[in-house]
Amino acid sequence: MSAVISAENLEKTFHVGGRTVHAVRGVSLAVSAGEALGIVGESGCGKTTTARMLLRLEDPTAGRITFEGTDITATRGAALLAFRAKAQLVFQNPFDALNPRFTIGRSLAEPLRNFGVAKSEHEARIAAAMARVRLTPAADWLDRHPHELSGGQLQRVVLARSLLPGPKLIVADEPVSMLDVSVRAGILNLLRAARDELGLAAIYISHDLALIRYVCERTLVMYLGRVVEEGPTPALIERPRHPYTKALVAAVPVPHVMQDRAPLPIKGALSDAPLSGPGCAFRDRCPLAFDRCAAEAPPLRNIGEGRKLACHLGDEA
Amino acid sequence: MTLLQLRDFQVHYASRAGIVRAVDGVDLDVPAGSITGLVGESGCGKSTLGRGLMGVLPDAARIAGGSAVFEGRDLLGLSARARRDVRWRRMSFIPQTAMNALDPVLRLRAQMLEVLIERGGLGRAAASARAEELFRMVGLDPARLADYPHQFSGGMRQRASIALALALDPALVIADEPVTALDVIVQRQVLDVMRDLQARLGLAMILVTHDMAVVAYACDRVAVMYAGRIVESGLAADVLERPRHPYTMGLTHAFPDVHGGTGELVPIDGAPPVLINPKPGCRFAPRCPFAQPRCHTETPVLEAGVACFRAAEAPALRAAAALPATWGAG
C-alpha cells in the first residue's frame, strides 16, 4: 500500500546561544493508511521535532516530506492550509487545548470555519465527530465550557476536533500522559477505533513503550536525533537488537510483582553535550561498545523480518 | 513494628461550594523499613494525605480529625514547634517536581548545608562532609554540589531532592509521584536509588503514585485510595495479583503491559464523586459493575484489608472484571 506520509532523510538543526544542536539527523519513515507508527525515545531524542516537521509546524533543515504523493516540504499558502486539514495533531494536554471561554460547540465549529466547510454542514459533522468519541447526544455537551468537563471528556472533545476536518493522518504526541489511569484506556481505544474505521495513518510519539505496544504495529526507536532501530512492535519489544532498545524495554515497569529488577544494561545518563566526531552516539552509554563504535557511525540497515538496526554488533547485539 | 498508624485521618479543604472532604477517614499502618505504595487516580486524596502528614498543606486545607501516631506520638496532638521538629528529622518529603524542593538561586551545597546546619545542628565541616556523603549515596558526583539546580538534568535534580530528604536520617520518607515527570530509563534509575537506600538505611517510605507498575516494581505494600478513603491495602504481592476490591481490579485492567500483547484495555467509566457532602454508601458504587442496592445506601468499612460488601466473592468478581463487557464498552 502506498504511504499516506513519508519522509526521507529529515534533518533539523537549531542554533541556540551560539551552539548548534542537531535535533534530528537523517530520519526516514513512511506510514500507510490504517497503519500506526510509534516513535519512542527519551526527552531530547528528537521525536517531537520529527513530528512537528511532518506536520509542517517546523521547517526541516534538509530532507523531503511527501504527503499523498505530493512533495509538501516547502508548501505554502492555500496548499499548506489544505494539508493542515488532512494532517491533524492530537494535543497532549486537553486542559490547555481548548479556549476556556468558548463553549465546546464553538471550539468544534472553529476548525470547520477555518477550513471553509459550509455552515449548513457544521451541525451534522459535529454530531458525527461527537458520536465517534462517544459523547452523545452531542446536544448535551455543546453548550458546556471546558471547566465543566473531566480530563477524559476534554480529551474526547480534543480528539473529535482533530477528526472534524476529515484528516488522513493524525499525529498524537503523548496523547494520554496528562490523563488519569482509569480513563487512558478509553482514549486509546477511541484512537484505535478511529484509525481502523476511518483508515487513518497514525503516528504516536511517546516515551512509554507499553502504550506504543498497545496502539502501534511498527515502531522507530530514536536516540539523540537518529533512528537506531525500527521494526514490528512486538518483535522489537520481545527481541530488541540495539543495546539502547534493550535498556528501554528493560526499564519499563510491569504491573506484576514478579519482574526483572536487574540493573539496567546502560551506563550514565543522557549527556548534556552529545558526543561529537565520528562514531555511534550511544557508545558512551553502551555496555557493549568496542573500538569500531568510536571510529565510525553504524548506518541503519535492513536485518530482515521488516527490521532495521544501526549497530556494529549486528547479529551479536 | 508499626512506624506510622493512621486512624480516621481527615483533611478538609474550604471551597466556595462547601467543605471538600479530600481525605475522609483514612486507616493505614506503615511498618518500619517498608515501602508502601499509595495509589489512586488524581483527586482521590493521595497527595493531600501525604502533604497532611508532612504538615505542608495549602492554606485552604486543614487536618479535620483522626489520629496519626508516628513513633508512638500522635502528630496531631503536638505543638507546632514539636511538629516542625519531627518534620525533616524523623519524617521528610520528596515532591513530584524536584524544582519545588530545590531553590533555583542557591547552589546545591548551600541548600544541603542549610538543612544540615540550621535544622540538623551540625557544624560546618561535619555538614560539608555529610553533604558529600549524601550526594555519593544517591549516585551524584560530590563535585556537582557546586552547581545550581538548572545545571542538573531532571533525574539528577530528583536525586538531589532525595539526598536533601535523607539529610537528617529520617525514619519515614514521603515521596509524592517522585518519578512521574521522568523518562523511563531515568525513572527506573531513580526508583533503584530509592529501593537501595531504603534497604541499606532501613527507612520506611510512602510512595504516592498513580502507576500500578511502579508499585509492583518498587513497593512491598500497597494502599489503594478512592474518593478520600483507603479501599484496599495489604502486601503488594497479594493486592496486585489477587485484588479484592472492584476498583483495584479495574485499575489492573486499565493499564497496558509492555509484554501483554494487544488484548483490549478496559477503562473505568465515569469519574470519582465530588467530595462536598458526599452521599452515604460506597463511593465507588456509581462506577462499580458489581454494585448491589445495599452498596448505594450503606458504607463498607475497611476490614481485613478491603472495604467491599462483596469481598468474599472476590475470585468470581476477578474473573468477571477481566471481561471488557463487564465494564461497559469504552
XYZ file of C-alpha atoms in Angstrom:
647
model
C 0.000 0.000 0.000
C 1.298 3.462 -0.816
C 2.222 5.667 2.054
C -0.019 8.497 3.229
C 3.027 10.296 4.523
C 6.691 9.616 4.029
C 9.882 11.406 4.959
C 13.380 10.987 3.601
C 16.489 11.990 5.477
C 14.880 14.663 7.608
C 17.361 16.904 9.367
C 16.758 19.662 11.862
C 19.421 21.910 13.249
C 18.740 24.538 15.900
C 21.122 27.342 16.785
C 20.892 28.024 20.487
C 23.112 30.572 22.154
C 25.976 30.133 19.703
C 25.703 26.351 19.879
C 24.441 24.154 17.074
C 22.087 21.387 18.119
C 21.372 18.609 15.653
C 17.910 17.699 16.912
C 17.091 15.312 14.079
C 19.644 13.568 11.871
C 18.573 11.708 8.780
C 15.214 10.296 9.841
C 13.238 8.448 7.165
C 9.824 6.909 7.636
C 6.601 6.038 5.866
C 3.090 5.397 7.191
C 0.261 3.842 5.179
C -3.490 4.271 5.535
C -4.791 2.305 8.518
C -1.312 1.883 9.955
C 0.022 3.273 13.238
C 3.701 4.048 13.672
C 5.220 4.657 17.085
C 8.246 6.861 17.707
C 9.856 6.226 21.100
C 12.830 7.665 22.884
C 13.774 9.828 25.848
C 13.214 13.599 26.094
C 15.598 15.286 23.718
C 15.835 12.363 21.282
C 14.161 14.398 18.531
C 10.837 12.550 18.420
C 8.666 15.629 18.936
C 10.735 17.712 16.491
C 10.303 14.957 13.904
C 6.529 15.017 14.430
C 6.425 18.802 14.159
C 8.316 18.664 10.859
C 5.936 16.034 9.492
C 3.037 18.355 10.329
C 4.910 21.315 8.810
C 4.890 23.146 12.124
C 8.674 23.240 11.859
C 10.677 23.601 8.635
C 13.210 20.836 8.070
C 16.831 21.937 7.620
C 17.151 19.223 4.990
C 15.200 16.254 3.680
C 11.892 15.726 1.946
C 8.321 15.120 3.129
C 5.743 13.583 0.796
C 2.026 13.558 1.613
C -0.383 11.583 -0.578
C 2.198 11.539 -3.351
C 2.931 15.291 -3.332
C 6.119 16.888 -2.071
C 4.996 19.216 0.740
C 8.425 20.032 2.183
C 8.145 23.722 1.268
C 4.414 24.088 0.563
C 2.920 27.461 1.484
C -0.361 29.332 1.292
C -3.577 27.613 0.219
C -1.833 24.276 -0.379
C -0.445 24.339 3.173
C -3.923 25.091 4.560
C -5.329 22.137 2.612
C -2.564 19.947 4.048
C -3.357 21.118 7.576
C -6.951 19.919 7.212
C -5.659 16.466 6.270
C -2.881 16.150 8.842
C -4.088 16.761 12.370
C -2.349 16.918 15.694
C -3.946 15.455 18.833
C -2.788 17.671 21.672
C -1.051 16.245 24.728
C -2.730 18.419 27.313
C -6.518 18.604 26.941
C -6.665 21.185 29.727
C -4.738 23.664 27.523
C -6.041 22.668 24.118
C -9.456 24.327 24.279
C -10.217 28.001 24.792
C -11.748 28.166 28.303
C -14.112 30.981 27.260
C -15.548 29.110 24.275
C -18.325 26.585 24.535
C -17.445 23.090 23.312
C -19.692 23.722 20.303
C -17.790 26.875 19.349
C -14.413 25.136 19.750
C -15.593 22.380 17.452
C -17.004 24.750 14.809
C -13.739 26.703 14.633
C -11.732 24.235 12.513
C -14.701 23.759 10.170
C -14.826 27.514 9.632
C -11.068 27.728 9.208
C -11.076 25.041 6.570
C -14.036 26.574 4.717
C -16.708 23.974 5.422
C -20.210 25.308 4.605
C -22.095 26.342 7.712
C -25.047 24.137 6.783
C -22.809 21.094 7.237
C -21.449 22.029 10.666
C -24.164 20.522 12.815
C -24.152 17.121 11.140
C -20.363 16.876 11.073
C -20.025 17.880 14.711
C -22.669 15.338 15.719
C -20.830 12.619 13.788
C -17.484 13.503 15.381
C -19.002 13.559 18.867
C -20.567 10.147 18.241
C -17.176 8.820 17.220
C -15.729 9.849 20.603
C -18.870 8.549 22.396
C -20.056 11.915 23.692
C -23.717 11.501 22.852
C -26.108 13.050 22.326
C -23.889 15.904 21.134
C -26.525 18.458 22.187
C -25.817 17.592 25.861
C -22.213 18.730 25.514
C -22.040 21.589 23.010
C -23.228 24.365 25.319
C -20.826 23.471 28.109
C -17.496 25.120 28.829
C -14.222 23.200 29.243
C -14.165 23.635 33.044
C -17.386 21.621 33.284
C -15.718 18.563 31.741
C -13.346 15.975 33.219
C -9.919 15.414 31.691
C -11.096 12.310 29.868
C -14.124 14.115 28.444
C -11.952 17.047 27.362
C -9.551 14.700 25.588
C -12.520 13.194 23.741
C -13.535 16.690 22.588
C -9.950 17.373 21.520
C -9.947 14.132 19.544
C -13.328 14.994 17.963
C -11.930 18.364 16.912
C -8.934 16.676 15.299
C -11.233 14.361 13.338
C -13.629 17.095 12.162
C -11.656 18.380 9.155
C -11.553 14.813 7.791
C -7.832 14.106 8.207
C -5.902 11.292 6.514
C -3.151 11.470 9.138
C -3.283 12.031 12.873
C -0.206 12.670 14.966
C -0.566 12.169 18.713
C 2.240 13.373 20.984
C 1.889 11.634 24.378
C -1.901 11.576 23.950
C -2.761 10.269 27.418
C 0.150 11.284 29.631
C -1.899 14.064 31.268
C -4.902 11.846 31.916
C -5.954 9.641 34.759
C -5.164 5.992 34.561
C -8.813 4.964 34.643
C -9.660 6.978 31.517
C -6.467 6.424 29.486
C -7.678 3.085 28.188
C -10.870 4.690 26.876
C -8.961 7.329 24.882
C -6.507 4.774 23.478
C -9.408 2.563 22.422
C -11.103 5.525 20.697
C -7.886 6.408 18.862
C -7.543 2.808 17.715
C -11.168 2.660 16.596
C -10.944 5.973 14.705
C -7.813 4.757 12.949
C -9.427 1.436 11.971
C -12.833 2.780 10.982
C -11.593 5.821 9.056
C -8.472 4.139 7.663
C -6.236 6.892 9.038
C -2.496 6.842 9.095
C -1.415 7.459 12.683
C 1.857 8.455 14.325
C 2.227 8.192 18.086
C 5.043 9.911 19.917
C 5.732 8.573 23.411
C 8.380 7.524 25.854
C 6.028 4.783 27.047
C 6.687 1.511 25.252
C 3.665 -0.153 26.859
C 1.379 2.451 25.261
C 3.186 2.126 21.925
C 2.788 -1.649 22.094
C -0.947 -1.232 22.549
C -1.563 1.087 19.601
C 1.265 0.772 17.053
C 2.117 -2.055 14.647
C 5.506 -0.600 13.859
C 7.950 1.397 15.951
C 11.005 3.588 15.471
C 13.423 3.962 18.358
C 15.266 7.282 18.367
C 18.410 8.218 20.250
C 19.956 11.686 20.017
C 18.282 12.566 16.750
C 18.830 9.265 14.952
C 16.733 6.181 14.360
C 18.698 3.342 15.989
C 16.188 0.551 15.500
C 12.946 0.012 13.631
C 10.561 -2.895 13.234
C 7.232 -4.533 14.004
C 6.419 -3.511 17.594
C 6.004 -6.978 19.159
C 9.319 -8.229 17.703
C 11.093 -5.019 18.680
C 9.937 -5.349 22.294
C 10.308 -9.115 22.720
C 13.598 -9.382 20.787
C 15.252 -5.954 20.874
C 18.532 -5.856 18.956
C 20.001 -2.423 19.655
C 21.574 -2.078 23.135
C 19.590 1.124 23.646
C 16.282 -0.573 22.803
C 17.218 -3.355 25.226
C 17.707 -0.839 28.036
C 14.494 0.985 27.126
C 12.460 -2.227 27.229
C 14.105 -3.391 30.465
C 13.320 -0.048 32.120
C 9.555 -0.313 31.671
C 7.984 -1.489 34.930
C 5.273 -4.106 34.527
C 2.194 -4.359 36.757
C 3.251 -7.687 38.269
C 5.172 -8.288 41.451
C 7.398 -10.882 39.834
C 9.585 -8.912 37.461
C 13.167 -8.407 36.448
C 14.911 -5.981 38.786
C 18.409 -6.492 37.389
C 20.427 -3.302 36.875
C 19.703 -1.694 33.506
C 22.165 -2.552 30.723
C 23.046 1.093 30.176
C 25.630 3.470 31.575
C 25.176 7.018 32.872
C 22.559 9.464 31.710
C 21.731 11.244 28.504
C 24.676 13.630 28.287
C 24.110 17.377 28.083
C 26.791 17.678 25.437
C 26.277 14.888 22.900
C 29.387 13.145 21.674
C 30.994 14.827 18.717
C 33.095 13.373 15.960
C 32.504 10.138 14.139
C 31.215 7.043 15.844
C 27.994 5.829 17.381
C 26.201 8.452 19.507
C 25.267 5.784 22.056
C 28.807 4.495 22.601
C 29.425 6.303 25.906
C 26.396 4.608 27.472
C 26.647 1.264 25.710
C 27.848 -1.670 27.834
C 28.993 -3.472 24.674
C 30.864 -0.663 22.858
C 34.194 -1.564 21.233
C 36.854 0.188 19.125
C 34.878 0.407 15.932
C 31.992 2.196 17.682
C 34.180 5.274 18.243
C 35.624 5.193 14.731
C 32.503 5.022 12.578
C 28.791 5.593 12.990
C 26.776 2.455 12.276
C 24.318 3.033 9.396
C 20.677 1.981 9.710
C 20.463 -1.209 7.670
C 17.918 -3.899 6.928
C 18.268 -7.011 9.070
C 15.279 -8.952 7.726
C 11.729 -9.518 9.013
C 10.946 -5.884 8.262
C 13.502 -4.747 10.829
C 16.295 -2.194 10.675
C 19.220 -1.721 13.035
C 22.027 0.804 13.453
C 24.618 -1.107 15.478
C 28.001 -2.618 14.628
C 27.243 -5.629 16.779
C 24.624 -6.744 14.295
C 23.688 -10.339 14.973
C 25.551 -10.493 18.260
C 23.761 -7.475 19.764
C 6.744 -2.731 64.096
C 4.268 -0.073 63.054
C 6.047 3.202 62.451
C 3.017 5.221 61.452
C -0.577 4.421 62.291
C -3.423 6.489 60.839
C -6.929 6.153 62.209
C -9.899 8.047 60.753
C -7.436 10.615 59.373
C -9.238 13.557 57.787
C -8.131 16.532 55.730
C -10.715 19.067 54.565
C -10.463 21.896 52.075
C -12.554 25.028 52.316
C -14.075 25.953 48.963
C -16.794 28.363 47.864
C -19.101 25.422 47.248
C -18.529 23.974 50.719
C -16.176 21.718 52.655
C -14.322 19.247 50.418
C -13.582 16.036 52.320
C -10.395 15.284 50.369
C -9.146 12.740 52.909
C -12.145 11.327 54.699
C -11.363 8.779 57.346
C -8.181 7.009 56.311
C -6.940 3.970 58.266
C -3.404 2.980 57.341
C -0.472 1.192 59.015
C 3.036 1.808 57.720
C 5.531 -0.723 59.096
C 9.098 0.381 59.748
C 11.537 -0.454 56.980
C 8.985 -0.981 54.208
C 7.919 0.826 51.053
C 4.193 1.417 50.913
C 2.667 2.489 47.622
C -0.282 4.858 47.957
C -2.095 4.537 44.656
C -5.191 6.036 43.082
C -6.321 8.455 40.396
C -5.991 12.223 40.616
C -8.365 13.758 43.093
C -8.515 10.617 45.242
C -6.707 12.420 48.060
C -3.383 10.578 47.968
C -1.224 13.680 47.621
C -3.317 15.552 50.190
C -2.804 12.665 52.616
C 0.970 12.791 52.124
C 1.069 16.559 52.458
C -1.184 16.486 55.516
C 1.157 14.056 57.267
C 4.103 16.227 56.395
C 2.343 19.402 57.521
C 2.779 21.110 54.155
C -0.887 21.616 53.236
C -2.041 24.688 51.319
C -3.793 27.437 53.307
C -7.316 26.326 52.431
C -6.741 22.841 53.857
C -6.669 21.641 57.430
C -6.454 18.356 59.279
C -10.018 17.902 60.477
C -9.823 14.842 62.651
C -8.493 11.407 63.441
C -5.069 10.434 64.678
C -1.624 9.984 63.156
C 0.585 8.105 65.594
C 4.201 8.286 64.453
C 6.941 6.654 66.535
C 4.492 6.381 69.416
C 3.316 10.025 69.434
C 0.144 11.452 67.876
C 1.382 14.120 65.470
C -1.936 15.927 65.710
C -1.517 16.449 69.448
C 1.930 18.025 69.146
C 2.619 21.728 69.336
C 3.522 23.446 66.092
C 7.112 23.597 67.290
C 7.299 19.911 68.161
C 5.785 19.019 64.790
C 8.363 21.102 62.959
C 10.963 19.144 64.830
C 9.557 15.832 63.689
C 9.494 17.110 60.139
C 12.870 16.760 58.428
C 14.481 14.983 61.356
C 12.161 11.996 61.558
C 9.939 12.402 58.521
C 10.772 14.072 55.224
C 9.190 14.804 51.884
C 10.134 14.447 48.223
C 7.809 16.477 45.973
C 6.847 15.495 42.435
C 8.934 18.097 40.717
C 12.348 18.410 42.235
C 12.334 22.076 41.306
C 9.781 22.540 44.083
C 12.244 21.137 46.615
C 15.271 22.993 45.307
C 15.913 26.717 45.402
C 16.873 27.856 41.887
C 19.135 30.700 43.056
C 21.210 28.693 45.541
C 23.981 26.242 44.763
C 23.205 22.696 45.880
C 25.894 22.892 48.560
C 24.228 25.908 50.186
C 20.861 24.155 50.210
C 22.254 20.979 51.719
C 24.211 22.927 54.338
C 21.175 24.976 55.288
C 19.237 21.838 56.207
C 22.198 20.144 57.895
C 23.281 23.174 59.919
C 20.018 25.041 60.634
C 17.821 22.035 61.217
C 20.320 19.318 61.959
C 22.584 21.353 64.205
C 25.757 20.096 62.539
C 28.956 22.133 62.454
C 30.088 23.482 59.102
C 32.806 20.889 58.471
C 30.632 17.969 59.517
C 27.766 19.297 57.389
C 30.050 19.616 54.382
C 31.257 16.038 54.760
C 27.692 14.822 55.209
C 26.530 16.691 52.061
C 29.218 14.917 50.041
C 28.304 11.565 51.568
C 24.629 12.141 50.713
C 25.468 13.013 47.106
C 27.516 9.829 46.771
C 24.660 7.850 48.329
C 22.224 8.924 45.597
C 24.781 8.423 42.840
C 25.771 12.038 42.246
C 29.329 13.319 41.954
C 30.034 15.423 45.109
C 31.812 17.931 42.841
C 28.362 18.814 41.489
C 27.439 20.322 44.887
C 28.945 23.493 43.411
C 26.242 23.574 40.713
C 22.892 25.333 40.578
C 19.757 23.192 40.104
C 19.298 24.361 36.491
C 22.630 22.763 35.607
C 21.170 19.374 36.524
C 19.037 17.103 34.348
C 15.596 16.076 35.635
C 16.891 12.789 37.010
C 19.833 14.468 38.740
C 17.511 17.023 40.344
C 15.312 14.227 41.652
C 18.410 12.504 43.079
C 19.403 15.793 44.725
C 15.973 16.180 46.304
C 16.238 12.599 47.599
C 19.627 13.486 49.108
C 18.040 16.533 50.735
C 15.166 14.451 52.135
C 17.657 11.963 53.633
C 19.907 14.643 55.103
C 18.883 14.198 58.736
C 18.432 10.438 58.625
C 14.633 10.294 58.841
C 12.690 7.129 59.691
C 9.990 7.885 57.122
C 10.193 9.498 53.685
C 7.010 10.519 51.882
C 7.589 10.767 48.137
C 4.822 12.375 46.057
C 4.937 10.990 42.482
C 8.745 11.144 42.569
C 9.298 9.614 39.123
C 6.193 10.656 37.203
C 7.857 13.508 35.329
C 10.916 11.447 34.370
C 11.808 9.450 31.271
C 11.522 5.706 31.635
C 15.253 4.930 31.979
C 15.783 7.769 34.467
C 12.602 6.732 36.280
C 13.978 3.236 36.731
C 17.340 4.564 37.913
C 15.701 6.845 40.495
C 13.460 4.011 41.724
C 16.556 1.823 42.071
C 18.270 4.524 44.138
C 15.214 4.732 46.398
C 14.955 0.958 46.805
C 18.652 0.641 47.502
C 18.653 3.410 50.123
C 15.511 2.070 51.747
C 17.141 -1.343 52.141
C 20.535 -0.025 53.258
C 19.232 2.569 55.706
C 16.207 0.554 56.828
C 13.901 3.500 56.377
C 10.209 3.418 55.600
C 8.744 5.132 52.562
C 5.318 6.106 51.393
C 5.420 6.303 47.641
C 2.449 8.246 46.286
C 1.800 7.251 42.676
C -0.911 6.690 40.074
C 1.115 3.948 38.416
C 0.395 0.330 39.414
C 3.532 -0.797 37.594
C 5.680 1.500 39.739
C 4.031 -0.008 42.826
C 4.701 -3.510 41.509
C 8.332 -2.663 40.852
C 9.212 -0.772 43.999
C 6.758 -1.407 46.843
C 6.369 -4.109 49.497
C 2.932 -2.941 50.473
C 0.170 -1.013 48.760
C -2.837 1.026 49.821
C -5.401 1.811 47.124
C -7.205 5.080 47.670
C -10.509 6.139 46.175
C -12.514 9.290 46.883
C -10.699 10.108 50.115
C -10.621 6.605 51.602
C -8.472 3.505 51.516
C -10.491 0.835 49.715
C -7.873 -1.923 49.771
C -4.492 -2.429 51.403
C -2.001 -5.183 52.045
C 1.113 -6.806 50.657
C 1.756 -5.675 47.086
C 2.028 -9.306 46.001
C -1.477 -10.069 47.311
C -3.246 -6.888 46.258
C -1.798 -6.742 42.739
C -2.085 -10.424 41.912
C -5.398 -11.084 43.681
C -7.248 -7.779 44.079
C -10.399 -7.988 46.170
C -11.862 -4.524 45.607
C -13.544 -3.892 42.220
C -11.715 -0.557 41.885
C -8.346 -2.281 42.259
C -9.488 -4.912 39.751
C -10.427 -2.114 37.349
C -7.064 -0.406 37.733
C -5.192 -3.614 36.927
C -7.051 -3.908 33.590
C -6.782 -0.227 32.678
C -3.025 -0.371 32.145
C -1.138 -1.524 29.086
C 1.531 -4.118 29.839
C 4.599 -3.826 27.637
C 4.687 -7.620 27.281
C 0.930 -8.098 27.327
C 0.158 -8.106 23.614
C -2.814 -6.133 22.430
C -5.732 -7.525 24.416
C -8.384 -4.879 24.943
C -7.728 -2.397 27.745
C -10.741 -1.643 29.863
C -11.408 1.890 31.082
C -13.350 2.517 34.284
C -16.223 4.653 33.038
C -17.319 7.721 34.921
C -15.387 9.915 37.320
C -14.819 9.991 41.084
C -17.533 11.773 43.087
C -17.292 15.356 44.266
C -16.382 15.235 47.950
C -18.645 18.049 49.117
C -21.428 16.478 51.210
C -20.724 13.018 49.808
C -23.703 10.690 49.723
C -23.792 7.678 52.005
C -22.889 4.318 50.533
C -19.760 3.019 48.864
C -18.182 5.876 46.918
C -17.185 3.584 44.073
C -20.705 2.163 43.699
C -21.773 4.542 40.865
C -18.877 3.216 38.718
C -18.839 -0.340 40.019
C -20.132 -3.095 37.727
C -20.826 -5.295 40.758
C -22.764 -2.808 42.897
C -25.880 -4.069 44.651
C -28.689 -1.977 46.188
C -27.001 -2.085 49.590
C -23.789 -0.545 48.161
C -25.674 2.677 47.417
C -27.016 3.139 50.930
C -24.545 1.595 53.389
C -20.870 2.442 53.666
C -18.463 -0.518 53.718
C -15.605 -0.239 56.212
C -12.033 -1.393 55.690
C -11.934 -4.894 57.180
C -9.086 -7.367 56.704
C -7.616 -5.033 54.090
C -10.670 -4.418 51.911
C -13.725 -2.155 52.034
C -16.290 -4.008 49.929
C -19.504 -5.836 50.817
C -18.739 -8.454 48.171
C -15.133 -9.138 49.204
C -15.960 -12.788 49.925
C -16.898 -13.214 46.260
C -13.585 -11.716 45.068
C -12.408 -14.693 42.941
C -15.642 -14.710 40.922
C -15.631 -10.912 40.597
C -11.996 -11.007 39.404
C -12.933 -13.386 36.608
C -15.818 -11.140 35.584
C -13.687 -7.979 35.872
C -11.266 -9.350 33.261
C -14.021 -9.152 30.612
C -14.388 -5.752 28.880
C -18.174 -6.257 28.629
C -18.414 -6.183 32.436
C -17.329 -2.542 32.478
C -19.487 -1.496 29.512
C -17.884 -0.757 26.154
C -15.420 2.117 26.113
